[in-house]
Amino acid sequence: MSYQAEYIWIDGTEPEPLMRSKTRIVKSGKEPEIWGFDGSSTNQAPGSNSDCVLQPVVTVPDPLRGGDNVLVLCEVQLTDFTPHPTNTRAIARGVAEKYADMSPMFGIEQEYTFFQNGRPLGWPAVGFPEPQGPYYCGVGGEKMPGRAIVERHTQACLDAGLAIEGTNAEVMMGQWEFQIGVLPAPTIGDHIWLGRWLLHRIAEDFNTTVSFAAKPVLGDWNGAGAHTNFSTKQTMESWDAIVTVCESLAPRVMEHVTHYGTGIQDRLTGKHETAPWNKFSWGASDRGASIRIPWAVEKAKKGWIEDRRPNANMDPYVVSALMIDTCCSALAGDKPTLFVPSQGAEATVTV
């Protein structure tokens, strides 16, 4: 007997990478092994030297095929088994290992928008739906399109053993969210990417596509984000540590937002529960701040912070690596080392 292993990886498409997958038949009793693919077809290699390596890193039950079948998330490597330039998981893995003693942990709220026939799901063929207001956590009738997909996706995540914590409808019609956590890096990124793949795959069955665009519809409509909740052993014990990590993010505004997803300036406008993209602020219960301190954290004087800036299309490996590098280095008294700050833009800071 044999089983099917769906090998999943992230490609090199810019500015927003795509998810790819292909099926391998594996004999019973054997684990999924290293495989390969044509990188010239995924923007990861030239045709003259096109071989790329798929290195399995996470294997979970396949909730769609069932039985003994599995999903296999892979890191992309070069043929000398070093990380491919598009392999951001390797970056997250390295910085997480460096500060493992601080127990950095994440919970990510992944927003997305369903589309059908070129328009958000449920929108009229001409014109617009009723203004935002009844859709967030709404129920009933034609105003909640996509719920059947969401229900199937939630169960699929549970069956695959992903750390899904919940779902809800978002502010714009056709927009939803699922939450993953609480997990360390790079595992948080693994579960987000697997959750995204399952969402894309299930939406196929409904003739619907999934968009992680930061501003799926221009105008007076909410964008789509991936609010990132972050804690360390120190912040879970001390308000001073929370202040330290918030203040450590202030001088690195541009470095973070330029790695927080495509279209950041379209979404972070200062409206629709966002802070301006080039300004930094933090405060308790403030959904218009860059960093929100939940009310329960302010009351307890310990806990976690919520970075509200990452886009829905962010790379969770990059975001978690940046958060660890900036915040944990500050707690340790080190200098941050990841990435090169963007030039040509100024940031302002408010506390």
mmCIF file of C-alpha atoms in Angstrom:
data_model
loop_
_atom_site.group_PDB
_atom_site.id
_atom_site.type_symbol
_atom_site.label_atom_id
_atom_site.label_comp_id
_atom_site.label_asym_id
_atom_site.label_seq_id
_atom_site.Cartn_x
_atom_site.Cartn_y
_atom_site.Cartn_z
ATOM 1 C CA MET A 1 0.000 0.000 0.000
ATOM 2 C CA SER A 2 1.032 3.605 -0.555
ATOM 3 C CA TYR A 3 -0.159 7.053 0.511
ATOM 4 C CA GLN A 4 -0.176 10.541 -1.006
ATOM 5 C CA ALA A 5 2.126 13.279 0.287
ATOM 6 C CA GLU A 6 1.330 16.818 -0.845
ATOM 7 C CA TYR A 7 4.628 18.739 -0.893
ATOM 8 C CA ILE A 8 3.995 22.467 -0.244
ATOM 9 C CA TRP A 9 6.436 25.344 -0.634
ATOM 10 C CA ILE A 10 6.644 29.125 -1.081
ATOM 11 C CA ASP A 11 7.911 30.327 -4.453
ATOM 12 C CA GLY A 12 9.930 33.352 -5.584
ATOM 13 C CA THR A 13 7.204 35.450 -7.204
ATOM 14 C CA GLU A 14 7.526 39.171 -6.431
ATOM 15 C CA PRO A 15 6.308 41.290 -4.839
ATOM 16 C CA GLU A 16 4.068 38.653 -3.251
ATOM 17 C CA PRO A 17 5.140 34.987 -3.320
ATOM 18 C CA LEU A 18 2.727 32.264 -4.339
ATOM 19 C CA MET A 19 2.169 28.884 -2.736
ATOM 20 C CA ARG A 20 2.991 25.824 -4.794
ATOM 21 C CA SER A 21 2.379 22.124 -4.230
ATOM 22 C CA LYS A 22 2.633 18.767 -5.935
ATOM 23 C CA THR A 23 1.790 15.188 -5.010
ATOM 24 C CA ARG A 24 4.201 12.328 -4.376
ATOM 25 C CA ILE A 25 3.192 8.723 -3.874
ATOM 26 C CA VAL A 26 5.073 7.260 -0.897
ATOM 27 C CA LYS A 27 5.197 3.601 0.094
ATOM 28 C CA SER A 28 3.619 2.757 3.436
ATOM 29 C CA GLY A 29 6.109 2.701 6.282
ATOM 30 C CA LYS A 30 8.335 5.318 4.670
ATOM 31 C CA GLU A 31 8.566 9.022 5.569
ATOM 32 C CA PRO A 32 8.413 11.740 2.898
ATOM 33 C CA GLU A 33 11.965 12.312 1.682
ATOM 34 C CA ILE A 34 13.825 15.167 0.013
ATOM 35 C CA TRP A 35 12.364 15.959 -3.400
ATOM 36 C CA GLY A 36 12.912 18.578 -6.094
ATOM 37 C CA PHE A 37 11.197 20.895 -8.567
ATOM 38 C CA ASP A 38 11.791 23.140 -11.561
ATOM 39 C CA GLY A 39 12.761 26.493 -10.090
ATOM 40 C CA SER A 40 12.658 28.170 -13.514
ATOM 41 C CA SER A 41 8.859 27.819 -13.404
ATOM 42 C CA THR A 42 8.531 29.356 -9.917
ATOM 43 C CA ASN A 43 10.844 32.381 -10.229
ATOM 44 C CA GLN A 44 13.501 30.604 -8.177
ATOM 45 C CA ALA A 45 16.092 29.558 -10.771
ATOM 46 C CA PRO A 46 17.223 30.161 -14.363
ATOM 47 C CA GLY A 47 16.368 27.588 -17.002
ATOM 48 C CA SER A 48 20.047 26.767 -17.442
ATOM 49 C CA ASN A 49 20.331 25.620 -13.809
ATOM 50 C CA SER A 50 16.764 25.024 -12.743
ATOM 51 C CA ASP A 51 16.864 22.319 -10.060
ATOM 52 C CA CYS A 52 15.763 23.300 -6.545
ATOM 53 C CA VAL A 53 15.453 21.077 -3.489
ATOM 54 C CA LEU A 54 12.372 20.507 -1.318
ATOM 55 C CA GLN A 55 13.458 19.731 2.236
ATOM 56 C CA PRO A 56 10.501 18.478 4.350
ATOM 57 C CA VAL A 57 10.238 20.357 7.666
ATOM 58 C CA VAL A 58 6.651 19.810 8.849
ATOM 59 C CA THR A 59 4.334 16.877 8.128
ATOM 60 C CA VAL A 60 0.663 16.908 9.181
ATOM 61 C CA PRO A 61 -2.373 14.754 8.394
ATOM 62 C CA ASP A 62 -4.052 15.702 5.118
ATOM 63 C CA PRO A 63 -7.574 16.739 6.189
ATOM 64 C CA LEU A 64 -8.838 16.843 2.596
ATOM 65 C CA ARG A 65 -7.786 13.415 1.341
ATOM 66 C CA GLY A 66 -7.997 11.762 4.743
ATOM 67 C CA GLY A 67 -6.647 8.307 5.470
ATOM 68 C CA ASP A 68 -2.878 8.017 5.781
ATOM 69 C CA ASN A 69 -2.270 10.919 3.398
ATOM 70 C CA VAL A 70 -0.226 13.903 4.573
ATOM 71 C CA LEU A 71 0.657 17.514 3.847
ATOM 72 C CA VAL A 72 4.405 18.180 3.773
ATOM 73 C CA LEU A 73 5.592 21.765 4.235
ATOM 74 C CA CYS A 74 9.077 22.223 2.808
ATOM 75 C CA GLU A 75 11.971 24.635 2.930
ATOM 76 C CA VAL A 76 13.452 25.422 -0.468
ATOM 77 C CA GLN A 77 17.173 24.732 -0.744
ATOM 78 C CA LEU A 78 19.861 24.949 -3.372
ATOM 79 C CA THR A 79 21.366 21.709 -4.617
ATOM 80 C CA ASP A 80 24.207 22.039 -2.085
ATOM 81 C CA PHE A 81 21.484 21.923 0.621
ATOM 82 C CA THR A 82 22.019 25.537 1.721
ATOM 83 C CA PRO A 83 18.924 27.763 2.060
ATOM 84 C CA HIS A 84 17.616 29.195 -1.200
ATOM 85 C CA PRO A 85 17.605 33.040 -1.264
ATOM 86 C CA THR A 86 13.785 32.922 -1.054
ATOM 87 C CA ASN A 87 13.882 30.686 2.028
ATOM 88 C CA THR A 88 12.879 33.098 4.785
ATOM 89 C CA ARG A 89 12.116 30.241 7.168
ATOM 90 C CA ALA A 90 15.849 29.721 7.599
ATOM 91 C CA ILE A 91 16.155 33.337 8.801
ATOM 92 C CA ALA A 92 13.371 32.904 11.350
ATOM 93 C CA ARG A 93 14.827 29.624 12.521
ATOM 94 C CA GLY A 94 18.237 31.199 13.132
ATOM 95 C CA VAL A 95 17.086 34.210 15.128
ATOM 96 C CA ALA A 96 14.604 32.096 17.132
ATOM 97 C CA GLU A 97 17.428 29.762 18.162
ATOM 98 C CA LYS A 98 19.580 32.736 19.168
ATOM 99 C CA TYR A 99 16.994 34.017 21.658
ATOM 100 C CA ALA A 100 15.318 30.722 22.588
ATOM 101 C CA ASP A 101 16.020 31.309 26.292
ATOM 102 C CA MET A 102 13.605 34.278 26.210
ATOM 103 C CA SER A 103 10.735 32.085 24.929
ATOM 104 C CA PRO A 104 9.474 34.506 22.233
ATOM 105 C CA MET A 105 5.925 33.497 21.307
ATOM 106 C CA PHE A 106 3.396 34.605 18.685
ATOM 107 C CA GLY A 107 -0.284 34.661 17.879
ATOM 108 C CA ILE A 108 -1.253 35.931 14.410
ATOM 109 C CA GLU A 109 -4.682 37.133 13.261
ATOM 110 C CA GLN A 110 -4.768 36.335 9.541
ATOM 111 C CA GLU A 111 -7.307 38.408 7.601
ATOM 112 C CA TYR A 112 -8.228 37.669 3.977
ATOM 113 C CA THR A 113 -10.869 38.466 1.351
ATOM 114 C CA PHE A 114 -12.884 36.081 -0.813
ATOM 115 C CA PHE A 115 -13.242 37.029 -4.492
ATOM 116 C CA GLN A 116 -15.471 35.675 -7.233
ATOM 117 C CA ASN A 117 -15.757 36.938 -10.811
ATOM 118 C CA GLY A 118 -13.329 39.746 -10.079
ATOM 119 C CA ARG A 119 -15.256 41.219 -7.138
ATOM 120 C CA PRO A 120 -15.358 40.496 -3.399
ATOM 121 C CA LEU A 121 -17.656 37.566 -2.695
ATOM 122 C CA GLY A 122 -21.266 38.662 -2.202
ATOM 123 C CA TRP A 123 -20.820 42.091 -3.762
ATOM 124 C CA PRO A 124 -23.338 43.110 -6.454
ATOM 125 C CA ALA A 125 -22.203 42.849 -10.081
ATOM 126 C CA VAL A 126 -22.544 46.626 -10.379
ATOM 127 C CA GLY A 127 -22.049 49.138 -7.589
ATOM 128 C CA PHE A 128 -21.336 48.408 -3.959
ATOM 129 C CA PRO A 129 -22.935 46.650 -0.985
ATOM 130 C CA GLU A 130 -24.269 48.496 2.031
ATOM 131 C CA PRO A 131 -21.549 50.449 3.895
ATOM 132 C CA GLN A 132 -19.413 48.759 6.519
ATOM 133 C CA GLY A 133 -21.119 48.216 9.835
ATOM 134 C CA PRO A 134 -23.172 44.993 9.931
ATOM 135 C CA TYR A 135 -20.508 42.621 8.602
ATOM 136 C CA TYR A 136 -17.975 42.425 11.454
ATOM 137 C CA CYS A 137 -18.833 39.283 13.459
ATOM 138 C CA GLY A 138 -22.220 39.442 11.774
ATOM 139 C CA VAL A 139 -24.775 36.735 11.166
ATOM 140 C CA GLY A 140 -27.711 36.189 8.873
ATOM 141 C CA GLY A 141 -28.857 36.347 5.290
ATOM 142 C CA GLU A 142 -26.961 37.545 2.266
ATOM 143 C CA LYS A 143 -24.594 39.833 4.145
ATOM 144 C CA MET A 144 -22.296 37.008 5.313
ATOM 145 C CA PRO A 145 -20.993 35.335 2.128
ATOM 146 C CA GLY A 146 -18.259 32.750 2.493
ATOM 147 C CA ARG A 147 -19.287 31.148 5.757
ATOM 148 C CA ALA A 148 -19.459 27.654 4.249
ATOM 149 C CA ILE A 149 -15.823 27.965 3.136
ATOM 150 C CA VAL A 150 -14.792 29.265 6.553
ATOM 151 C CA GLU A 151 -16.485 26.347 8.324
ATOM 152 C CA ARG A 152 -14.759 23.777 6.115
ATOM 153 C CA HIS A 153 -11.417 25.548 6.521
ATOM 154 C CA THR A 154 -11.704 25.659 10.304
ATOM 155 C CA GLN A 155 -12.421 21.941 10.522
ATOM 156 C CA ALA A 156 -9.589 21.193 8.096
ATOM 157 C CA CYS A 157 -7.141 23.139 10.274
ATOM 158 C CA LEU A 158 -8.309 21.218 13.344
ATOM 159 C CA ASP A 159 -8.017 17.880 11.535
ATOM 160 C CA ALA A 160 -4.505 18.779 10.376
ATOM 161 C CA GLY A 161 -3.458 19.577 13.948
ATOM 162 C CA LEU A 162 -2.847 23.270 13.304
ATOM 163 C CA ALA A 163 -2.997 25.637 16.278
ATOM 164 C CA ILE A 164 -6.100 27.478 15.087
ATOM 165 C CA GLU A 165 -7.680 29.526 17.880
ATOM 166 C CA GLY A 166 -10.743 30.972 16.193
ATOM 167 C CA THR A 167 -12.368 32.683 13.218
ATOM 168 C CA ASN A 168 -14.596 35.680 12.603
ATOM 169 C CA ALA A 169 -16.107 37.770 9.837
ATOM 170 C CA GLU A 170 -14.284 41.065 9.326
ATOM 171 C CA VAL A 171 -15.385 44.648 8.718
ATOM 172 C CA MET A 172 -15.770 44.528 4.912
ATOM 173 C CA MET A 173 -18.287 42.208 3.239
ATOM 174 C CA GLY A 174 -16.497 39.121 1.970
ATOM 175 C CA GLN A 175 -13.609 39.562 4.417
ATOM 176 C CA TRP A 176 -12.810 37.011 7.150
ATOM 177 C CA GLU A 177 -10.074 36.096 9.605
ATOM 178 C CA PHE A 178 -8.549 33.051 11.275
ATOM 179 C CA GLN A 179 -6.198 33.129 14.243
ATOM 180 C CA ILE A 180 -3.164 30.913 14.815
ATOM 181 C CA GLY A 181 -1.164 30.619 18.051
ATOM 182 C CA VAL A 182 0.334 30.677 20.560
ATOM 183 C CA LEU A 183 3.538 29.314 18.991
ATOM 184 C CA PRO A 184 7.258 30.008 18.732
ATOM 185 C CA ALA A 185 9.059 30.862 15.503
ATOM 186 C CA PRO A 186 9.392 29.354 12.965
ATOM 187 C CA THR A 187 6.410 27.139 13.907
ATOM 188 C CA ILE A 188 4.030 30.116 13.857
ATOM 189 C CA GLY A 189 4.985 30.692 10.228
ATOM 190 C CA ASP A 190 4.578 26.995 9.405
ATOM 191 C CA HIS A 191 1.014 26.966 10.682
ATOM 192 C CA ILE A 192 0.097 30.242 8.960
ATOM 193 C CA TRP A 193 1.402 29.010 5.600
ATOM 194 C CA LEU A 194 -0.347 25.639 5.962
ATOM 195 C CA GLY A 195 -3.538 27.439 6.974
ATOM 196 C CA ARG A 196 -3.255 29.639 3.897
ATOM 197 C CA TRP A 197 -2.704 26.645 1.613
ATOM 198 C CA LEU A 198 -5.766 24.884 3.002
ATOM 199 C CA LEU A 199 -7.837 28.035 2.522
ATOM 200 C CA HIS A 200 -6.776 28.365 -1.121
ATOM 201 C CA ARG A 201 -7.419 24.689 -1.764
ATOM 202 C CA ILE A 202 -10.869 24.602 -0.136
ATOM 203 C CA ALA A 203 -11.951 27.806 -1.887
ATOM 204 C CA GLU A 204 -11.274 26.044 -5.216
ATOM 205 C CA ASP A 205 -14.244 23.776 -4.505
ATOM 206 C CA PHE A 206 -16.492 26.859 -4.248
ATOM 207 C CA ASN A 207 -15.204 28.505 -7.443
ATOM 208 C CA THR A 208 -13.818 31.232 -5.201
ATOM 209 C CA THR A 209 -10.358 32.733 -4.821
ATOM 210 C CA VAL A 210 -8.633 34.030 -1.707
ATOM 211 C CA SER A 211 -6.868 37.388 -1.663
ATOM 212 C CA PHE A 212 -4.391 38.446 1.008
ATOM 213 C CA ALA A 213 -4.062 41.904 -0.562
ATOM 214 C CA ALA A 214 -3.502 44.679 1.961
ATOM 215 C CA LYS A 215 -6.135 46.916 0.355
ATOM 216 C CA PRO A 216 -8.371 44.611 -1.692
ATOM 217 C CA VAL A 217 -10.797 47.433 -2.589
ATOM 218 C CA LEU A 218 -9.720 51.052 -2.847
ATOM 219 C CA GLY A 219 -11.821 53.698 -1.148
ATOM 220 C CA ASP A 220 -13.645 53.788 2.159
ATOM 221 C CA TRP A 221 -13.251 50.061 2.841
ATOM 222 C CA ASN A 222 -11.116 48.325 5.426
ATOM 223 C CA GLY A 223 -7.802 46.835 4.427
ATOM 224 C CA ALA A 224 -6.664 43.365 5.439
ATOM 225 C CA GLY A 225 -3.972 42.871 8.064
ATOM 226 C CA ALA A 226 -2.238 40.196 10.079
ATOM 227 C CA HIS A 227 -2.114 41.625 13.592
ATOM 228 C CA THR A 228 0.825 39.979 15.323
ATOM 229 C CA ASN A 229 0.734 39.326 19.057
ATOM 230 C CA PHE A 230 4.147 38.907 20.655
ATOM 231 C CA SER A 231 5.474 38.038 24.098
ATOM 232 C CA THR A 232 8.638 36.888 25.810
ATOM 233 C CA LYS A 233 9.334 35.350 29.168
ATOM 234 C CA GLN A 234 10.233 38.856 30.369
ATOM 235 C CA THR A 235 7.075 40.600 29.116
ATOM 236 C CA MET A 236 4.940 37.891 30.714
ATOM 237 C CA GLU A 237 6.486 38.870 34.045
ATOM 238 C CA SER A 238 7.165 42.607 33.868
ATOM 239 C CA TRP A 239 5.618 45.879 32.659
ATOM 240 C CA ASP A 240 9.122 47.315 32.335
ATOM 241 C CA ALA A 241 9.887 44.651 29.732
ATOM 242 C CA ILE A 242 6.773 45.636 27.773
ATOM 243 C CA VAL A 243 7.929 49.262 27.771
ATOM 244 C CA THR A 244 11.384 48.158 26.648
ATOM 245 C CA VAL A 245 10.090 46.193 23.637
ATOM 246 C CA CYS A 246 7.731 49.004 22.598
ATOM 247 C CA GLU A 247 10.500 51.567 22.790
ATOM 248 C CA SER A 248 12.854 49.257 20.870
ATOM 249 C CA LEU A 249 10.452 49.267 17.918
ATOM 250 C CA ALA A 250 10.303 53.069 17.691
ATOM 251 C CA PRO A 251 13.664 53.721 15.970
ATOM 252 C CA ARG A 252 13.126 50.854 13.501
ATOM 253 C CA VAL A 253 9.792 51.944 12.058
ATOM 254 C CA MET A 254 10.871 51.940 8.427
ATOM 255 C CA GLU A 255 12.824 48.724 8.722
ATOM 256 C CA HIS A 256 9.752 46.919 9.975
ATOM 257 C CA VAL A 257 7.015 48.364 7.760
ATOM 258 C CA THR A 258 9.016 47.876 4.566
ATOM 259 C CA HIS A 259 9.164 44.157 5.408
ATOM 260 C CA TYR A 260 5.561 43.874 6.605
ATOM 261 C CA GLY A 261 3.979 43.148 3.221
ATOM 262 C CA THR A 262 3.204 44.671 -0.155
ATOM 263 C CA GLY A 263 0.908 47.708 -0.215
ATOM 264 C CA ILE A 264 1.637 48.874 3.328
ATOM 265 C CA GLN A 265 1.120 52.558 2.448
ATOM 266 C CA ASP A 266 -2.318 51.854 0.970
ATOM 267 C CA ARG A 267 -3.472 50.154 4.164
ATOM 268 C CA LEU A 268 -1.724 52.074 6.967
ATOM 269 C CA THR A 269 -3.342 55.441 6.304
ATOM 270 C CA GLY A 270 -4.355 56.473 9.813
ATOM 271 C CA LYS A 271 -7.947 55.473 9.007
ATOM 272 C CA HIS A 272 -9.866 52.211 9.375
ATOM 273 C CA GLU A 273 -8.196 51.310 12.687
ATOM 274 C CA THR A 274 -4.624 51.849 11.509
ATOM 275 C CA ALA A 275 -1.733 54.129 12.369
ATOM 276 C CA PRO A 276 0.001 56.020 9.519
ATOM 277 C CA TRP A 277 2.627 53.800 7.913
ATOM 278 C CA ASN A 278 5.538 56.173 8.655
ATOM 279 C CA LYS A 279 4.603 57.018 12.246
ATOM 280 C CA PHE A 280 5.069 54.967 15.382
ATOM 281 C CA SER A 281 2.898 54.988 18.482
ATOM 282 C CA TRP A 282 1.901 52.623 21.229
ATOM 283 C CA GLY A 283 -0.828 52.685 23.829
ATOM 284 C CA ALA A 284 -3.398 50.669 25.755
ATOM 285 C CA SER A 285 -6.606 49.654 23.949
ATOM 286 C CA ASP A 286 -5.727 51.958 21.033
ATOM 287 C CA ARG A 287 -6.590 50.364 17.687
ATOM 288 C CA GLY A 288 -5.214 53.437 15.930
ATOM 289 C CA ALA A 289 -1.749 52.857 17.374
ATOM 290 C CA SER A 290 1.107 50.958 15.769
ATOM 291 C CA ILE A 291 1.365 48.793 18.887
ATOM 292 C CA ARG A 292 -1.738 48.123 20.971
ATOM 293 C CA ILE A 293 -1.434 47.032 24.580
ATOM 294 C CA PRO A 294 -4.534 44.940 25.401
ATOM 295 C CA TRP A 295 -6.512 46.295 28.348
ATOM 296 C CA ALA A 296 -5.959 43.094 30.327
ATOM 297 C CA VAL A 297 -2.195 43.478 29.902
ATOM 298 C CA GLU A 298 -2.242 47.082 31.108
ATOM 299 C CA LYS A 299 -4.297 46.042 34.104
ATOM 300 C CA ALA A 300 -2.053 43.090 34.985
ATOM 301 C CA LYS A 301 1.138 45.048 34.151
ATOM 302 C CA LYS A 302 2.477 42.034 32.248
ATOM 303 C CA GLY A 303 1.671 40.011 29.154
ATOM 304 C CA TRP A 304 2.010 40.681 25.418
ATOM 305 C CA ILE A 305 1.858 43.382 22.757
ATOM 306 C CA GLU A 306 -0.046 43.511 19.462
ATOM 307 C CA ASP A 307 1.763 44.857 16.404
ATOM 308 C CA ARG A 308 -1.105 46.055 14.204
ATOM 309 C CA ARG A 309 1.047 46.998 11.224
ATOM 310 C CA PRO A 310 1.717 43.718 9.330
ATOM 311 C CA ASN A 311 -0.353 43.271 6.173
ATOM 312 C CA ALA A 312 -2.441 40.202 5.431
ATOM 313 C CA ASN A 313 0.115 39.371 2.718
ATOM 314 C CA MET A 314 3.101 39.537 5.056
ATOM 315 C CA ASP A 315 5.588 36.690 5.313
ATOM 316 C CA PRO A 316 5.129 35.317 8.862
ATOM 317 C CA TYR A 317 8.731 34.083 8.910
ATOM 318 C CA VAL A 318 10.009 37.606 8.190
ATOM 319 C CA VAL A 319 7.662 39.323 10.648
ATOM 320 C CA SER A 320 8.448 36.912 13.489
ATOM 321 C CA ALA A 321 12.183 37.159 12.785
ATOM 322 C CA LEU A 322 12.070 40.955 12.856
ATOM 323 C CA MET A 323 10.045 41.049 16.071
ATOM 324 C CA ILE A 324 12.457 38.686 17.823
ATOM 325 C CA ASP A 325 15.529 40.475 16.517
ATOM 326 C CA THR A 326 14.323 43.953 17.520
ATOM 327 C CA CYS A 327 12.626 43.179 20.824
ATOM 328 C CA CYS A 328 14.788 40.400 22.200
ATOM 329 C CA SER A 329 18.012 42.172 21.318
ATOM 330 C CA ALA A 330 16.757 45.178 23.297
ATOM 331 C CA LEU A 331 15.928 42.999 26.298
ATOM 332 C CA ALA A 332 19.359 41.368 26.065
ATOM 333 C CA GLY A 333 21.224 44.640 25.530
ATOM 334 C CA ASP A 334 22.368 43.533 22.058
ATOM 335 C CA LYS A 335 22.264 45.365 18.743
ATOM 336 C CA PRO A 336 19.659 44.139 16.215
ATOM 337 C CA THR A 337 21.216 42.502 13.193
ATOM 338 C CA LEU A 338 18.515 41.591 10.655
ATOM 339 C CA PHE A 339 17.887 43.407 7.374
ATOM 340 C CA VAL A 340 18.979 46.834 6.145
ATOM 341 C CA PRO A 341 16.869 49.857 7.102
ATOM 342 C CA SER A 342 15.101 51.515 4.174
ATOM 343 C CA GLN A 343 16.340 54.922 3.137
ATOM 344 C CA GLY A 344 14.578 58.031 1.879
ATOM 345 C CA ALA A 345 11.695 58.189 4.352
ATOM 346 C CA GLU A 346 11.383 59.647 7.800
ATOM 347 C CA ALA A 347 9.357 58.352 10.689
ATOM 348 C CA THR A 348 7.827 60.103 13.648
ATOM 349 C CA VAL A 349 7.273 58.583 17.062
ATOM 350 C CA THR A 350 4.579 59.067 19.673
ATOM 351 C CA VAL A 351 4.155 57.222 22.958
#
